[in-house]
CSV table of C-alpha atoms in Angstrom, one decimal:
chain,number,residue,atom,x,y,z
P,233,UNK,CA,-81.3,-88.0,36.1
P,234,UNK,CA,-81.8,-90.9,38.4
P,235,UNK,CA,-83.3,-91.3,41.9
P,236,UNK,CA,-81.1,-92.0,44.9
P,237,UNK,CA,-82.1,-93.2,48.3
P,238,UNK,CA,-80.2,-91.7,51.2
P,239,UNK,CA,-80.3,-94.0,54.2
P,240,UNK,CA,-79.4,-92.4,57.5
P,241,UNK,CA,-77.7,-94.2,60.4
P,242,UNK,CA,-76.9,-92.6,63.7
P,243,UNK,CA,-77.4,-89.0,64.6
P,244,UNK,CA,-79.7,-87.9,67.3
P,245,UNK,CA,-82.4,-85.5,68.5
P,246,UNK,CA,-81.3,-82.1,70.0
P,247,UNK,CA,-81.9,-81.7,73.7
P,248,UNK,CA,-83.6,-78.3,73.9
P,249,UNK,CA,-86.6,-76.8,72.0
P,250,UNK,CA,-84.3,-74.1,70.6
P,251,UNK,CA,-81.8,-76.7,69.3
P,252,UNK,CA,-84.6,-78.8,67.8
P,253,UNK,CA,-86.0,-75.7,66.0
P,254,UNK,CA,-82.5,-74.9,64.7
P,255,UNK,CA,-82.2,-78.5,63.4
P,256,UNK,CA,-85.6,-78.3,61.7
P,257,UNK,CA,-84.5,-75.0,60.1
P,258,UNK,CA,-81.4,-76.7,58.8
P,259,UNK,CA,-83.4,-79.6,57.3
P,260,UNK,CA,-85.7,-77.0,55.7
P,261,UNK,CA,-82.8,-75.1,54.2
P,262,UNK,CA,-81.2,-78.3,52.9
P,263,UNK,CA,-84.4,-79.4,51.3
P,264,UNK,CA,-84.9,-76.0,49.9
P,265,UNK,CA,-81.4,-76.0,48.4
P,266,UNK,CA,-82.2,-79.3,46.7
P,267,UNK,CA,-85.2,-77.7,45.0
P,268,UNK,CA,-86.7,-79.9,42.4
P,269,UNK,CA,-84.1,-82.6,43.1
P,270,UNK,CA,-85.9,-83.5,46.3
P,271,UNK,CA,-88.2,-86.4,45.4
P,272,UNK,CA,-89.3,-87.4,48.9
P,273,UNK,CA,-88.0,-85.7,52.1
P,274,UNK,CA,-88.5,-89.0,53.9
P,275,UNK,CA,-89.0,-89.5,57.6
P,276,UNK,CA,-87.1,-90.7,60.6
P,277,UNK,CA,-87.5,-94.4,61.7
P,278,UNK,CA,-88.3,-95.7,65.1
P,279,UNK,CA,-85.8,-98.2,66.5
P,280,UNK,CA,-88.3,-101.0,66.1
P,281,UNK,CA,-87.1,-103.4,63.3
P,282,UNK,CA,-87.4,-107.0,62.3
P,283,UNK,CA,-85.4,-108.9,59.8
P,284,UNK,CA,-86.7,-111.7,57.5
P,285,UNK,CA,-84.6,-114.4,55.9
P,286,UNK,CA,-85.3,-116.0,52.5
P,287,UNK,CA,-86.5,-119.0,54.5
P,288,UNK,CA,-89.1,-116.9,56.2
P,289,UNK,CA,-87.4,-116.8,59.6
P,290,UNK,CA,-88.0,-113.5,61.5
P,291,UNK,CA,-85.8,-112.0,64.2
P,292,UNK,CA,-85.7,-108.8,66.2
P,293,UNK,CA,-83.5,-106.0,64.8
P,294,UNK,CA,-82.3,-105.0,61.4
P,295,UNK,CA,-80.0,-106.7,59.0
P,296,UNK,CA,-76.8,-104.8,59.7
P,297,UNK,CA,-76.7,-101.3,61.3
P,298,UNK,CA,-80.0,-99.8,62.5
P,299,UNK,CA,-81.2,-97.2,60.0
P,300,UNK,CA,-82.6,-94.0,61.4
P,301,UNK,CA,-84.3,-92.5,58.4
P,302,UNK,CA,-84.3,-91.8,54.7
P,303,UNK,CA,-84.7,-89.3,51.9
P,304,UNK,CA,-85.0,-89.7,48.1
P,305,UNK,CA,-83.3,-87.2,45.8
P,306,UNK,CA,-82.6,-86.9,42.0
P,307,UNK,CA,-79.0,-86.5,40.8
P,308,UNK,CA,-77.0,-86.8,37.6
P,309,UNK,CA,-74.8,-89.6,39.0
P,310,UNK,CA,-73.8,-91.4,42.2
P,311,UNK,CA,-71.0,-88.9,42.7
P,312,UNK,CA,-73.5,-86.0,42.3
P,313,UNK,CA,-75.9,-87.6,44.8
P,314,UNK,CA,-73.0,-88.0,47.3
P,315,UNK,CA,-72.0,-84.4,46.8
P,316,UNK,CA,-75.6,-83.3,47.5
P,317,UNK,CA,-75.8,-85.5,50.6
P,318,UNK,CA,-72.8,-83.7,52.2
P,319,UNK,CA,-75.1,-80.8,53.2
P,320,UNK,CA,-77.6,-83.1,55.0
P,321,UNK,CA,-78.2,-82.0,58.6
P,322,UNK,CA,-78.0,-85.6,59.9
P,323,UNK,CA,-74.3,-85.3,59.5
P,324,UNK,CA,-74.2,-82.4,62.1
P,325,UNK,CA,-75.5,-84.7,64.8
P,326,UNK,CA,-73.0,-87.5,64.2
P,327,UNK,CA,-75.0,-89.5,61.7
P,328,UNK,CA,-73.8,-91.1,58.5
P,329,UNK,CA,-75.4,-91.6,55.1
P,330,UNK,CA,-75.4,-94.5,52.7
P,331,UNK,CA,-76.3,-93.5,49.1
P,332,UNK,CA,-78.1,-96.0,46.8
P,333,UNK,CA,-79.0,-95.5,43.2
P,334,UNK,CA,-82.4,-96.9,42.3
P,335,UNK,CA,-83.1,-98.8,39.1
P,336,UNK,CA,-86.1,-97.5,37.1
P,337,UNK,CA,-88.7,-100.3,36.6
């Protein structure tokens, strides 16, 4: 088993309290379904970001698309991690997921 970082982009917050509660329930159900394969549920990101070059130059904004959050899961392979990510509630609000395998150090 390896660890995989799921980086979320896009998506959004539900408008009403009832819709937000439903979204939180969906996250809880997805996390519960992952069971022991959930390493870190992660957190959403604020839109504040800076990018730093190898020369030490700093600019406002991310490198590439603004990420909106992350989670870390265990899976047998990249294909397995992608399959597990298909149930992530961020997809229900128009978000997308990039799946990265980590290298044990």
